[in-house]
Coordinates of C-alpha atoms in Angstrom, one line a residue:
X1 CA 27.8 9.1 11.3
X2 CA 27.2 8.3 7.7
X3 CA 23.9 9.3 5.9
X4 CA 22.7 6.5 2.9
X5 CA 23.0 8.3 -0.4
X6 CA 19.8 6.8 -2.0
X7 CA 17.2 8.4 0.3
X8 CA 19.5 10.3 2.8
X9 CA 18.8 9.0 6.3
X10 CA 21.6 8.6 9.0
X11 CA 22.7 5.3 8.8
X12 CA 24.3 4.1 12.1
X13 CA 27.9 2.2 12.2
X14 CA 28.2 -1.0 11.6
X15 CA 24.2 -1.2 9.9
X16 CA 23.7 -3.4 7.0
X17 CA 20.5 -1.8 6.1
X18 CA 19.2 1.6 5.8
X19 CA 16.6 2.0 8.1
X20 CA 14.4 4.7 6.0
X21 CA 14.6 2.9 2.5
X22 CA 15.7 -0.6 3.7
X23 CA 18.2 -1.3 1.0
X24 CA 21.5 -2.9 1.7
X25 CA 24.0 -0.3 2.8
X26 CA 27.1 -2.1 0.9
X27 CA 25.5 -3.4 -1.9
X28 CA 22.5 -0.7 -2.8
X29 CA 22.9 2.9 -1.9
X30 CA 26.4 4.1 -1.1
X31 CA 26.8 5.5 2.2
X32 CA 28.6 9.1 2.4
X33 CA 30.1 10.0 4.7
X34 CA 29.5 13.3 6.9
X35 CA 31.5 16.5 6.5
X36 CA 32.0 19.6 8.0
X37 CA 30.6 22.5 6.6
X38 CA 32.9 25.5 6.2
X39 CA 31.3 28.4 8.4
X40 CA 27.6 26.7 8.8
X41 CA 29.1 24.7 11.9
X42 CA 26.8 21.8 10.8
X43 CA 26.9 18.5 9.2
X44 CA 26.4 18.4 5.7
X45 CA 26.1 14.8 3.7
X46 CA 29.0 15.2 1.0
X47 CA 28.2 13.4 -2.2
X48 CA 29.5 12.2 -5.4
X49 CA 26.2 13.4 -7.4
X50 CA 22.7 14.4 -7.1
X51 CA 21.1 12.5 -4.2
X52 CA 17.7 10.8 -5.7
X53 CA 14.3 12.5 -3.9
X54 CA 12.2 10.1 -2.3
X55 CA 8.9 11.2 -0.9
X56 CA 6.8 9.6 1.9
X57 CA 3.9 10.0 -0.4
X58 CA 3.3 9.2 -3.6
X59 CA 1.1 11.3 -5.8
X60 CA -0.3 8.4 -7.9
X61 CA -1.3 9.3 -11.8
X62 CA -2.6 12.2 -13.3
X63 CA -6.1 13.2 -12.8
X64 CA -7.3 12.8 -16.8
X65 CA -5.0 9.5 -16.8
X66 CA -7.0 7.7 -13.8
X67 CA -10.0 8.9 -15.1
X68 CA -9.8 7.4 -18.2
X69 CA -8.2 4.2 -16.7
X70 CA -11.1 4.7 -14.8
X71 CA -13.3 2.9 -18.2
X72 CA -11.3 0.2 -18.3
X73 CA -13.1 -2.5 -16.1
X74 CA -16.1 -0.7 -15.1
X75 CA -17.3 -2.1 -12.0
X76 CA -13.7 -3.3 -10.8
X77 CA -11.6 0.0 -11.9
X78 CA -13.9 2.3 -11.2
X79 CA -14.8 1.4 -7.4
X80 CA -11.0 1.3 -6.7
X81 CA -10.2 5.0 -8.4
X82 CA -13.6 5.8 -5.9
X83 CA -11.7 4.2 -2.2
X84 CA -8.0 4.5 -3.3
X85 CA -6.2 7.0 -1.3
X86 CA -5.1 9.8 -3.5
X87 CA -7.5 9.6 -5.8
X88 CA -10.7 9.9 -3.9
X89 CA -10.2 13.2 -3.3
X90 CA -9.9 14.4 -7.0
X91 CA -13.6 15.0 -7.8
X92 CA -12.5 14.9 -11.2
X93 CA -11.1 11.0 -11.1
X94 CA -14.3 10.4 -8.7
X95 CA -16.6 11.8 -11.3
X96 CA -15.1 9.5 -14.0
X97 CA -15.1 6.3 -11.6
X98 CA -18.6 7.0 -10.9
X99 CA -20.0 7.6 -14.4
X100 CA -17.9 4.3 -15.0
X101 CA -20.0 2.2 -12.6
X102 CA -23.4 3.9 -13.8
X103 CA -22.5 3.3 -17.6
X104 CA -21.5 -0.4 -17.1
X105 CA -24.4 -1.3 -14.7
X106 CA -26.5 0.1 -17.7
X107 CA -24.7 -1.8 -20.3
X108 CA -25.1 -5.0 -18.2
X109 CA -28.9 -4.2 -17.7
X110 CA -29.4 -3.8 -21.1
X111 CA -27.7 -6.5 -22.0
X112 CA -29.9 -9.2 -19.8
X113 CA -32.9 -7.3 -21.3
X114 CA -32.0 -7.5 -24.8
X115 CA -30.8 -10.9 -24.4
X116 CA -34.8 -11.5 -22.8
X117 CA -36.4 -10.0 -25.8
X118 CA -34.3 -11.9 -28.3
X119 CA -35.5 -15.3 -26.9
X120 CA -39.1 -14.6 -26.2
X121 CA -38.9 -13.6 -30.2
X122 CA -36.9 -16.5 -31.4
X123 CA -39.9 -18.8 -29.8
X124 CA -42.5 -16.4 -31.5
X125 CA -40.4 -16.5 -34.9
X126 CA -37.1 -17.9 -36.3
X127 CA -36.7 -14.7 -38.7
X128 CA -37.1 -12.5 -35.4
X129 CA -34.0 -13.9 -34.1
X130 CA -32.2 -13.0 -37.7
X131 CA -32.7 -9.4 -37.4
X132 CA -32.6 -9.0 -34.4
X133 CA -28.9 -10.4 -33.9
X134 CA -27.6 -8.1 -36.2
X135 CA -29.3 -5.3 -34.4
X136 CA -27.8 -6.0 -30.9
X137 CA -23.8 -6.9 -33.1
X138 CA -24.3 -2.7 -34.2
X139 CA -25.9 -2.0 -30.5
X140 CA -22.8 -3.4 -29.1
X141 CA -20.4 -1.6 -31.1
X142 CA -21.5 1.7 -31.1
X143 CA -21.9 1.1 -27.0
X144 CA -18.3 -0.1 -27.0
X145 CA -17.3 3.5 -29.3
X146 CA -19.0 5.4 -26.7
X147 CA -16.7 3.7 -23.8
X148 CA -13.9 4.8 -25.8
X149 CA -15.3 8.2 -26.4
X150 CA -16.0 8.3 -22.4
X151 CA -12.1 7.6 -22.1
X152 CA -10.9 10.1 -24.2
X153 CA -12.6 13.1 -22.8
X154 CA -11.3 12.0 -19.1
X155 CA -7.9 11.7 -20.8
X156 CA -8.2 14.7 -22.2
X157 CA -9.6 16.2 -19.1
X158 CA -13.1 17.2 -20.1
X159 CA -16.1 16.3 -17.7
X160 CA -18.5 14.9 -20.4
X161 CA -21.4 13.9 -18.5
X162 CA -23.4 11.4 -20.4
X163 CA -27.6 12.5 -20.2
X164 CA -28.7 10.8 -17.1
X165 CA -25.9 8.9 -15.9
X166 CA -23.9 11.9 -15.7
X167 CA -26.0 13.8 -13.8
X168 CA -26.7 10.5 -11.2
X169 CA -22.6 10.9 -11.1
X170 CA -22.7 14.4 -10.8
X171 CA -25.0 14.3 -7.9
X172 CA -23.1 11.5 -6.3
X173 CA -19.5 13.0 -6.2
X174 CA -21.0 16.4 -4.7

C-alpha cells in the first residue's frame, strides 16, 4: 500500500486518484511508498521532504481582518460574516458585521431623507438647492471617513461601538 504524499491518505494500487485530496496520483502528489519501521513494527510513509498539512477545516481570516472586511459592502458583507460558518461564532467579527448593517441602513436612510429635503427646497428656492448641495458633498465625506475609521479599529481589533448603533449591535450579538 502506498500513501499520497500531498495530504497522506492510503492510496490503493492501481488508483489514478487520491481519494482524500482527489489529485492525480501520477501527475500531482507523488505517491510514497510504505516502509517498515525499525523496532515500531508499524507502517510508516517514507518521504523525500516535509509532507504538506492539510486540514478538514479551514480556519478562515483573522478575527480584526473579517471585521474590517466586514465595512466593505455593508448590507452584502456584513450579513455573510453574520451566517458564514467560522465566523459566526467570533462575537468579535459578528459585532463588526452587525454594526456594518446598522451604519449602512442609517446612511441609506439618511440619504433618501436628505435627498427629500433637498427637493422640497429646490421648489421653495433655487439658492436653497446651492447650499444645500454643498452641505450634503461634506456630509458624505466625513460619513465615508467614518467607514474608514469603523474599519480601522476592527482591523486593529478594537470594539468601537458607534453611540446608538453600537449599542443596537451590542445588544444584538449578545
Amino acid at each position: 500500500m502506498a500513501f499520497c504524499a500531498n495530504c497522506g491518505t492510503a492510496v490503493n494500487e492501481g488508483s489514478t486518484f487520491c481519494s482524500g485530496c482527489g489529485k492525480a496520483v501520477g501527475a500531482g502528489p507523488q505517491v510514497v511508498p510504505v516502509a517498515q519501521s525499525v523496532g515500531a513494527g508499524g507502517p510508516v510513509a517514507a518521504s523525500a521532504g516535509p509532507v504538506p498539512f492539510t486540514s478538514g477545516t479551514a480556519t478562515g481570516l483573522a478575527p480584526n481582518l473579517a471585521g474590517a472586511l466586514a465595512y466593505i459592502l455593508g448590507f452584502i458583507t456584513g450579513v455573510l460574516f453574520i451566517v458564514l460558518e467560522p465566523y459566526k461564532r467570533d462575537r468579535f467579527v459578528r459585532f463588526h458585521a452587525m454594526q456594518s448593517i446598522l451604519y449602512s441602513a442609517c446612511g441609506i436612510v439618511f440619504r433618501i431623507g436628505w435627498s427629500i429635503l433637498v427637493s422640497a427646497l429646490s421648489e421653495v428656492s433655487g439658492w436653497a438647492t446651492l447650499a444645500l448641495v454643498p452641505v450634503g458633498l461634506v456630509i458624505s465625506l466625513g460619513l465615508f471617513l467614518f467607514w474608514l475609521f469603523l474599519m480601522y479599529q476592527a482591523y486593529s481589533n478594537r470594539e468601537f461601538r458607534i453611540p446608538i448603533i453600537g449599542a443596537i449591535a451590542a445588544k444584538q450579538v449578545g
